Tab-separated table of C-alpha atoms in Angstrom:
chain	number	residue	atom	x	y	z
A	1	UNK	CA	-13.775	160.135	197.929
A	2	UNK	CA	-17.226	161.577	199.317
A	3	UNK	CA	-19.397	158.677	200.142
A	4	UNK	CA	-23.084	158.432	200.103
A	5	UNK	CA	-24.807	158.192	203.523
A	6	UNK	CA	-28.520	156.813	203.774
A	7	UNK	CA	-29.360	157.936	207.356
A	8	UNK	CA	-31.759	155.552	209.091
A	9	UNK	CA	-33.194	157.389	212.247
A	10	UNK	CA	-33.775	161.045	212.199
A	11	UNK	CA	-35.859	161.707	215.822
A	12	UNK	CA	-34.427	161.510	219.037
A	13	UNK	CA	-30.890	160.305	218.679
A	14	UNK	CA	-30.932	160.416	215.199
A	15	UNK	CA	-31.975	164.540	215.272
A	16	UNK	CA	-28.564	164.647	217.264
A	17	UNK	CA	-26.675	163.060	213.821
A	18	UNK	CA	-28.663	165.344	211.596
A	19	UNK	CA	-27.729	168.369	213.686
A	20	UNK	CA	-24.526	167.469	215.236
A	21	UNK	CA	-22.561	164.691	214.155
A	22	UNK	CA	-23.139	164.581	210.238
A	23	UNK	CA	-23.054	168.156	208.879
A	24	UNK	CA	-18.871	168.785	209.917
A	25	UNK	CA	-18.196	165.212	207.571
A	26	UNK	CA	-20.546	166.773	204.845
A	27	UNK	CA	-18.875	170.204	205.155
A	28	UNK	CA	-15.147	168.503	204.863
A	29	UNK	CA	-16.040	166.291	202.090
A	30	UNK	CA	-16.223	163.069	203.560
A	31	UNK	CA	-20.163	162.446	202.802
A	32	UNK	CA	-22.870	163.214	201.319
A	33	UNK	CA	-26.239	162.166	203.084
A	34	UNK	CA	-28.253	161.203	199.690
A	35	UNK	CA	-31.631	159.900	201.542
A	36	UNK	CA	-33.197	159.327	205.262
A	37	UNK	CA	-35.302	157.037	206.817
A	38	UNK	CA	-38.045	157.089	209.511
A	39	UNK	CA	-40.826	155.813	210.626
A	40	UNK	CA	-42.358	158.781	211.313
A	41	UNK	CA	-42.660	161.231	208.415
A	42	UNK	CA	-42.889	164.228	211.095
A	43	UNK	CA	-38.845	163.433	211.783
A	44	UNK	CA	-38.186	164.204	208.123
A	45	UNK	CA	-37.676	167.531	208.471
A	46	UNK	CA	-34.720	167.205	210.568
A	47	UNK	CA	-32.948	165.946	207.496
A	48	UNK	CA	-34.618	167.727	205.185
A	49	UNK	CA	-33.478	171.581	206.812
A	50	UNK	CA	-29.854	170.318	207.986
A	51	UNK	CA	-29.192	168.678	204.023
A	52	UNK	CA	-31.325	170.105	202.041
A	53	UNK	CA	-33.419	166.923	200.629
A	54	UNK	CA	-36.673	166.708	199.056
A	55	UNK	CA	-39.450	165.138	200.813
A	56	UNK	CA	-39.047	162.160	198.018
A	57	UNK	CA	-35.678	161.690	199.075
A	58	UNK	CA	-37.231	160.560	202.744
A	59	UNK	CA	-38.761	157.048	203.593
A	60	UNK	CA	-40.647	155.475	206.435
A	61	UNK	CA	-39.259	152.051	205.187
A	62	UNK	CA	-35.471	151.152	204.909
A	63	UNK	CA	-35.495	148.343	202.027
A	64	UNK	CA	-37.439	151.040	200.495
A	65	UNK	CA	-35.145	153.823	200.402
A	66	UNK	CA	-32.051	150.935	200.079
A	67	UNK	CA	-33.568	149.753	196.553
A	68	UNK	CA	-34.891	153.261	195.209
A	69	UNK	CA	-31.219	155.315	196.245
A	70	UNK	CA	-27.323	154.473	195.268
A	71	UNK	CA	-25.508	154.923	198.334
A	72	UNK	CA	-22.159	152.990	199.932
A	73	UNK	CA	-23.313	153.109	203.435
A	74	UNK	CA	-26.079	153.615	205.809
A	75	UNK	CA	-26.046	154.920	209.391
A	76	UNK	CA	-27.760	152.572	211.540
A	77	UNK	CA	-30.167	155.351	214.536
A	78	UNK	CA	-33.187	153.525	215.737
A	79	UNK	CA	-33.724	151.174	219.136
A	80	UNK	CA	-31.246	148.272	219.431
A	81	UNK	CA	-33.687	145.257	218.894
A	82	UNK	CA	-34.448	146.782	215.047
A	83	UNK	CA	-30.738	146.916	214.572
A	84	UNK	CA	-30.522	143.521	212.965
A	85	UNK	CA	-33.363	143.990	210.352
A	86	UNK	CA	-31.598	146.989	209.127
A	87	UNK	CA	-28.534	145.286	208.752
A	88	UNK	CA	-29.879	142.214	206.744
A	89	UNK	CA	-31.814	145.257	204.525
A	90	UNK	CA	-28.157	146.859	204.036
A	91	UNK	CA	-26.530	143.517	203.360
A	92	UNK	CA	-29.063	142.816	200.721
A	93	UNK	CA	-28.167	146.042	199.223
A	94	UNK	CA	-24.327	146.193	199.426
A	95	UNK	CA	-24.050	148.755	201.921
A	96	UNK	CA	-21.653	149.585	204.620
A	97	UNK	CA	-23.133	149.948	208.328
A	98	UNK	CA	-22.149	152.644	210.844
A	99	UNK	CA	-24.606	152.225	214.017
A	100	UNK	CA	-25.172	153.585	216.758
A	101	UNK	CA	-24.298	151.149	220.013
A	102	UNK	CA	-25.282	148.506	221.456
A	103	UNK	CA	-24.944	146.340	218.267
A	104	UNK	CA	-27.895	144.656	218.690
A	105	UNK	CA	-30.272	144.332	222.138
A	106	UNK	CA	-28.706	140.491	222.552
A	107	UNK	CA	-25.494	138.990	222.709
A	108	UNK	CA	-26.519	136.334	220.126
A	109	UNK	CA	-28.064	138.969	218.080
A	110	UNK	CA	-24.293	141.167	217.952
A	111	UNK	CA	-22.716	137.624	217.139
A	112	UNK	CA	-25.089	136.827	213.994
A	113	UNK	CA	-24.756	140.594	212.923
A	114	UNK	CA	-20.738	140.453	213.312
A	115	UNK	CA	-20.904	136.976	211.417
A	116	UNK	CA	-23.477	138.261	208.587
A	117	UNK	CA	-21.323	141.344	208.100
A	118	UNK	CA	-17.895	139.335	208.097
A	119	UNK	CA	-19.615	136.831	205.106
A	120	UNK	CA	-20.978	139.731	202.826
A	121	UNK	CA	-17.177	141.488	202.723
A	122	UNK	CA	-19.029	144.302	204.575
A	123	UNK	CA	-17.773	146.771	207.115
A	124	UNK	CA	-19.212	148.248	210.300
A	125	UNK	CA	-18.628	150.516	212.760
A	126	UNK	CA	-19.931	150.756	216.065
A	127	UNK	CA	-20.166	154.666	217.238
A	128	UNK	CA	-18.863	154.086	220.901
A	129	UNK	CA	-18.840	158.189	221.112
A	130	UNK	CA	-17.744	158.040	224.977
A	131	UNK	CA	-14.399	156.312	224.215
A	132	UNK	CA	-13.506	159.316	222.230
A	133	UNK	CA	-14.891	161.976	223.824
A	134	UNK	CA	-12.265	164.730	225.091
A	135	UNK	CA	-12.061	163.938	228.528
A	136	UNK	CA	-11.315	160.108	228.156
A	137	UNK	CA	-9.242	160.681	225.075
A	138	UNK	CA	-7.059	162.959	227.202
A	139	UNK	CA	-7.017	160.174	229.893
A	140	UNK	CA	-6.559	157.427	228.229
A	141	UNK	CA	-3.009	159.578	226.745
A	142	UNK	CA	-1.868	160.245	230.083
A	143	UNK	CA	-3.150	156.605	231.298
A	144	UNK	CA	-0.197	154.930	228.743
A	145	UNK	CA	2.210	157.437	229.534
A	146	UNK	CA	5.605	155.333	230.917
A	147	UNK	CA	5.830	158.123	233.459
A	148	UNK	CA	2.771	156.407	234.920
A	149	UNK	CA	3.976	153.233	235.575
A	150	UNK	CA	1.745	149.813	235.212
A	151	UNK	CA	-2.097	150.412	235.595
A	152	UNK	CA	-3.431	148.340	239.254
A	153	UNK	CA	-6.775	149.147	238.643
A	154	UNK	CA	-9.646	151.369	237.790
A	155	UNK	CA	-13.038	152.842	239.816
A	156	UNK	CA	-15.754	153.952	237.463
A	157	UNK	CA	-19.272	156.290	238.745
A	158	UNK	CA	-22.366	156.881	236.695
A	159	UNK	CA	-24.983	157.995	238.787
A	160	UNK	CA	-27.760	159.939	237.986
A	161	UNK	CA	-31.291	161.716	238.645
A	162	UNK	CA	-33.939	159.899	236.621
A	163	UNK	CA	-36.117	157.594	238.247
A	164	UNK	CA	-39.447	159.444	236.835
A	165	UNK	CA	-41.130	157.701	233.485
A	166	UNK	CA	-39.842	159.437	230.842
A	167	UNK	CA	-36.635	161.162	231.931
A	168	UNK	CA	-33.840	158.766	230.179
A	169	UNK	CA	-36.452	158.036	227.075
A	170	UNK	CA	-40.003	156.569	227.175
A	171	UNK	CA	-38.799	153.409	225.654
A	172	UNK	CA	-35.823	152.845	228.107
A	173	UNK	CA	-38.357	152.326	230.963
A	174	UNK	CA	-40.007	149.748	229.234
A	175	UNK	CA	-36.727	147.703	228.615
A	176	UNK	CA	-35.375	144.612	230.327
A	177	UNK	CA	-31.747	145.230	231.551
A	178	UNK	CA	-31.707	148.586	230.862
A	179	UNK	CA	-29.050	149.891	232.510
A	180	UNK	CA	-26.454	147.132	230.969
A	181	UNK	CA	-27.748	147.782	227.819
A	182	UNK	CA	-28.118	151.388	227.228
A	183	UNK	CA	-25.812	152.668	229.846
A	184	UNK	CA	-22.962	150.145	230.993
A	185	UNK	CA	-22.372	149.495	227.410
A	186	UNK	CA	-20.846	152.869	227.118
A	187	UNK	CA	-19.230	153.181	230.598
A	188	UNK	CA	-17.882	149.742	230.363
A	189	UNK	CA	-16.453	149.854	227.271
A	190	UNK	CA	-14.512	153.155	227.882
A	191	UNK	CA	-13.423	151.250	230.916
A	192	UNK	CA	-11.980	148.114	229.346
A	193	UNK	CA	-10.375	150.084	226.461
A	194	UNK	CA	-8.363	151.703	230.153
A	195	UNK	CA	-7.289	148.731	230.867
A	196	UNK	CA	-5.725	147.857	227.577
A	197	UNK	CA	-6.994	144.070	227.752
A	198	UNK	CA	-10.348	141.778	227.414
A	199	UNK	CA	-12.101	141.223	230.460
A	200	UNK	CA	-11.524	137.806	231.996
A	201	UNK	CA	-14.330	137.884	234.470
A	202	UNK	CA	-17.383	140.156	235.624
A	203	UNK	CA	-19.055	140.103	238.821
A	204	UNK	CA	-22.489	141.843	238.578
A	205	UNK	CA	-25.279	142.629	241.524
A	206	UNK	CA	-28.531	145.134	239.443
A	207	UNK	CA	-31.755	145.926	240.911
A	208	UNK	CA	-34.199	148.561	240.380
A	209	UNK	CA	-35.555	150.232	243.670
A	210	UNK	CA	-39.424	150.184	244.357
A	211	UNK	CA	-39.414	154.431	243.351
A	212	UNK	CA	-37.798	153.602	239.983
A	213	UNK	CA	-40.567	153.949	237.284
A	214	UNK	CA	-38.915	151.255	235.164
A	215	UNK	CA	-39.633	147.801	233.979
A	216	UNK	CA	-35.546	146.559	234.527
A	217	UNK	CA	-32.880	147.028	236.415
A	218	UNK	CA	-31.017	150.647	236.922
A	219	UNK	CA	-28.675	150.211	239.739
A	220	UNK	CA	-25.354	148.152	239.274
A	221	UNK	CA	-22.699	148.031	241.142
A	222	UNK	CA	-20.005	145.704	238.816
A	223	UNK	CA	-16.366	144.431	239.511
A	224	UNK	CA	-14.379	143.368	236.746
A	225	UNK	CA	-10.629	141.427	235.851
A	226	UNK	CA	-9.049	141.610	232.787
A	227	UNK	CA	-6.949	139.416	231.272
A	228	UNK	CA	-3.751	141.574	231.830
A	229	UNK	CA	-4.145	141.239	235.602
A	230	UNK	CA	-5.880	144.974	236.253
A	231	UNK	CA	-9.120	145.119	237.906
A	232	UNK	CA	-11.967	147.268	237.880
A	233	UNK	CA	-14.782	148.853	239.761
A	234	UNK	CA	-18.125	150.671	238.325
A	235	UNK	CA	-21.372	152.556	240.108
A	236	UNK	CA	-24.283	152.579	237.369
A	237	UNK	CA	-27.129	154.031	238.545
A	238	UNK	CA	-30.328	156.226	236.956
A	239	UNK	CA	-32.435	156.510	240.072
A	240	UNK	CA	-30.707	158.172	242.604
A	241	UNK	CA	-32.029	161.249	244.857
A	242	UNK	CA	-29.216	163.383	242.776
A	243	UNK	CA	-27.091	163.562	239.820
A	244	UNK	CA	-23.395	163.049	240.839
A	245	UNK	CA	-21.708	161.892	237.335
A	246	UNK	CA	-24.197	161.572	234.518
A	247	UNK	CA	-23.928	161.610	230.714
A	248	UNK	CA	-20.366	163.288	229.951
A	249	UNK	CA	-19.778	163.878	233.392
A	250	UNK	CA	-18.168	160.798	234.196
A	251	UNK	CA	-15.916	160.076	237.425
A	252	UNK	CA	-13.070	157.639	236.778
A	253	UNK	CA	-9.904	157.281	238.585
A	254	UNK	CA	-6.707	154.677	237.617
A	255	UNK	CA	-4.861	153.905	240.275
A	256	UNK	CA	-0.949	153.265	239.436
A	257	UNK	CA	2.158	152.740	240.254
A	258	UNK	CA	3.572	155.968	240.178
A	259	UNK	CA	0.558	157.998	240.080
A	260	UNK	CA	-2.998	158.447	240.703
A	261	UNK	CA	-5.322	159.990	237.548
A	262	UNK	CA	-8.929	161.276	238.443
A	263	UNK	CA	-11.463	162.063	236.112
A	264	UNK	CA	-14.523	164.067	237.708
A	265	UNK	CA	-17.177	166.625	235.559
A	266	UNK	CA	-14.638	166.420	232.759
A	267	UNK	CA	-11.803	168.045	234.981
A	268	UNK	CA	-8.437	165.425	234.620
A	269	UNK	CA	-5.886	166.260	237.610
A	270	UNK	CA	-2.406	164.048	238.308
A	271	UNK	CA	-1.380	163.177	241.771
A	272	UNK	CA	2.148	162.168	241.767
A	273	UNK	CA	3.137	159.190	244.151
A	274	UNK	CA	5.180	161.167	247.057
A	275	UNK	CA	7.400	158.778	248.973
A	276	UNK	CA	7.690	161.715	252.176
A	277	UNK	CA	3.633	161.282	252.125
A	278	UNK	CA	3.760	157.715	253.019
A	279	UNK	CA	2.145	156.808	256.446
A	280	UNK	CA	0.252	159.616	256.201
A	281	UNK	CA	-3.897	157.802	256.991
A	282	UNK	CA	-5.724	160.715	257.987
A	283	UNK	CA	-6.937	163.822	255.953
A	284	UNK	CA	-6.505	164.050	252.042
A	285	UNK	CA	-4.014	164.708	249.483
A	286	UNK	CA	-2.491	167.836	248.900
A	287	UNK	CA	-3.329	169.375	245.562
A	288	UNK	CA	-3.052	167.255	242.296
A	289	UNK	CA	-1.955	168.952	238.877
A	290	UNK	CA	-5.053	169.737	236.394
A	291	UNK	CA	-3.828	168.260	232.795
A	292	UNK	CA	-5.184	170.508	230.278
A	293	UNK	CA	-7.673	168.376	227.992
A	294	UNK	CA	-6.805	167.276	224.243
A	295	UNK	CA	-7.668	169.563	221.654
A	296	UNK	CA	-8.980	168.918	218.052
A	297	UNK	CA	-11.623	169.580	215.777
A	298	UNK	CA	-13.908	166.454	216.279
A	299	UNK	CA	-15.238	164.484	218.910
A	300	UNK	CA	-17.081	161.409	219.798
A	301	UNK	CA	-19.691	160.971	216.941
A	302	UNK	CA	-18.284	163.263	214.777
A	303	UNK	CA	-15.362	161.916	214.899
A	304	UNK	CA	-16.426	158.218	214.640
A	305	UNK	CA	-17.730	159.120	211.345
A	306	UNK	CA	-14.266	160.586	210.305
A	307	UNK	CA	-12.604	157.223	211.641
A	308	UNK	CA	-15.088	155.101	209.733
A	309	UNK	CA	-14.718	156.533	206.271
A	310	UNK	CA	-10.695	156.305	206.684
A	311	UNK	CA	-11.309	152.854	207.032
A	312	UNK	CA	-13.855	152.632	203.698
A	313	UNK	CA	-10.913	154.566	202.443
A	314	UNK	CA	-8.373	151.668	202.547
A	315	UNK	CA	-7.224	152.690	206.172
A	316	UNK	CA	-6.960	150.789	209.634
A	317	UNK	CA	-10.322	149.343	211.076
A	318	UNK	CA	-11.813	151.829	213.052
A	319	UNK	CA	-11.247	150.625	216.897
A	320	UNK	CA	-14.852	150.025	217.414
A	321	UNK	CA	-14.858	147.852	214.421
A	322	UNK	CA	-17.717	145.514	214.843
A	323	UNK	CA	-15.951	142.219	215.251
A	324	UNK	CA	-13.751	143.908	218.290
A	325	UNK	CA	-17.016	145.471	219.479
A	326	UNK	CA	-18.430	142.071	220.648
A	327	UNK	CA	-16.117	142.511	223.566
A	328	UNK	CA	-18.132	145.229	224.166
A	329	UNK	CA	-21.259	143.339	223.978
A	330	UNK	CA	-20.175	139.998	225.761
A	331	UNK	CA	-19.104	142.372	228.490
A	332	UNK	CA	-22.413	143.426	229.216
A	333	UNK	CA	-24.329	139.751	228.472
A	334	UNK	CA	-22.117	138.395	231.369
A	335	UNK	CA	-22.673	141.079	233.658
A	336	UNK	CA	-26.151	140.719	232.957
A	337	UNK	CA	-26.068	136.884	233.574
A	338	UNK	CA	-24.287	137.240	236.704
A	339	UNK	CA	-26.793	139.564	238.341
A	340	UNK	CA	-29.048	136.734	237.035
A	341	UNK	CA	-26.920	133.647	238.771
A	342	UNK	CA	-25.151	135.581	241.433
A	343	UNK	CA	-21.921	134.098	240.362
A	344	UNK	CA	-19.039	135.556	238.320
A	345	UNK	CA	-19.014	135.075	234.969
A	346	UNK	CA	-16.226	134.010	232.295
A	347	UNK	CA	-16.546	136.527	229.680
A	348	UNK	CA	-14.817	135.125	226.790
A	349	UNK	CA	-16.256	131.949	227.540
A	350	UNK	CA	-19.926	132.756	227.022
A	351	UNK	CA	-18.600	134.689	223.978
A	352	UNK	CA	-17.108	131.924	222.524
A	353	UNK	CA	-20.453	129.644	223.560
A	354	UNK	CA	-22.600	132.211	221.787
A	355	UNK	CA	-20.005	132.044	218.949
A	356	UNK	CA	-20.231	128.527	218.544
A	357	UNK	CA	-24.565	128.232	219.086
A	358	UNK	CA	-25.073	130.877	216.138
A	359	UNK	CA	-22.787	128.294	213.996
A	360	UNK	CA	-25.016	125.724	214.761
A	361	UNK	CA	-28.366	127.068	214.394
């Protein structure tokens, strides 16, 4: 079955899905992208060269285009804190939801979306593209390999050149928590998927140094447990003098017990544990072995939309369903409340206290 996409958000980002992500799923047959939606009539024409639709088929209001087109689902493309409206709109209108991350901009915001969504019979998809890109794909294979042996734990880097107004987005530097919310939620997530359990705890210090040209904080440093006894590490930072690993150019290494895996500029290399190396302090490791990435056709977005309309098709929930996506999102809610109190931070706890404060309102 081809199923009929309403695609809300076509600048920025949402130019990426018109260009990138959507046309392969339209080529195969999977969708059909029937109408668009923007505030801005200029960002029509993205949609309008890469499917072909008339300027009537475009709208600069989503309950608009929801009532005048028959579709099954909408993509969800715009700034987290609209994300809600548009998924009330698509609610009212019987549609499934595929959005871009975070959820929403709150934790209590995710929860009332996941809840809304759950009561209408609805599904949605969070597109949590970094998860499946190539590179962590290919880890994440070799990380649940027996040969590896049990996972100890995991260091995570994201650091990056762009402290000048502007750089990451004009409204990012006007956001509270903006590292957590735009960035983290990514790196975390790709992090706890890793470990192969929920987080237990999160211990999070963010700033934002006096050269940063932004309103929140853009420098974490972040230590996390997980429920399976692993632990991990993670560097977050936008305003540093250079770019060491920015966007899909992560570092991330897994420490194990037979092996060591390091991820670095989307180069994966094994290093063996070597009893006849033991005692050795000084100097560094002899050569690893470079692991040849994963090969198919489709990749993070791209691929997310493949995953999602398996699921509309009758299939498994996509992983980044958006029920198990609130891990996700209370994740980055407790890190961000832990900066606040300087105090770890039970993670299912608070999600379960959000849980139980949307039920009540």
């Amino acid at each position: 079955m081809t199923y009929r996409i309403i695609q809300v958000g076509t600048g920025g980002q949402g130019a990426q899905w018109c260009s990138t992500y959507l046309p392969k799923n339209v080529e195969d047959g999977l969708i059909d992208v029937v109408a668009a939606v923007d505030i801005d009539p200029e960002q029509h024409e993205n949609a309008i060269e890469q499917f072909g639709l008339e300027s009537d088929q475009c709208y600069t209001d989503v309950r608009t285009a929801f009532e005048a087109v028959e579709a099954d689902a909408c993509t969800i493309v715009v700034p987290p804190w609209l994300h809600e409206d548009i998924v009330d709109a698509a609610i009212e209108h019987d549609l499934h939801i595929l959005s871009e991350k975070p959820i929403a901009d709150s934790l209590a915001a995710s929860v009332r979306i996941a809840t809304k969504v759950s009561r209408a019979d609805l599904k949605m998809g969070v597109t949590m593209s970094h998860r499946f890109d190539r590179d962590k794909t290919t880890f994440r294979r070799q990380l649940r390999r027996e040969d590896a042996g049990p996972l100890d734990y995991l260091v995570g880097r994201f650091t990056c050149n762009a402290r000048s107004y502007g750089t990451w987005g004009a409204f990012r530097h006007e956001m509270e928590d903006v590292l957590m919310i735009e960035g983290a939620v990514h790196q975390l997530d790709f992090i706890a998927d890793m470990a192969g359990s929920r987080c237990e705890t999160v211990y999070a210090d963010t700033w934002c140094p006096e050269w940063a040209e932004y309103e929140g904080d853009v420098q974490a440093l972040v230590q996390l447990r997980f429920e399976n006894g692993a632990r991990a590490t993670w560097e977050g930072a936008k305003a540093n003098a250079v770019t060491l690993n920015g966007w899909n150019s992560d570092y991330l290494r897994a420490e194990c017990r037979n092996e060591t895996l390091v991820l670095d500029d989307r180069a994966l290399v094994r290093y063996p544990y070597d009893p006849e190396q033991e005692g050795v302090v000084g100097g560094r490791a002899t050569a690893g072995s470079p692991v040849v990435l994963d090969d198919r056709d489709k990749w993070g977005n791209t691929w997310l939309i493949e995953q999602f309309v398996d699921w509309l098709d009758g299939g498994e929930p996509m992983a980044t369903n958006v029920q198990d996506n609130l891990q996700s999102m209370a994740l980055i809610a407790a890190a961000m409340k832990s900066s606040r109190t300087g105090t770890p931070v039970d993670v299912q706890s608070l999600l379960e206290e959000t849980r139980q404060s949307i039920t009540t309102e």
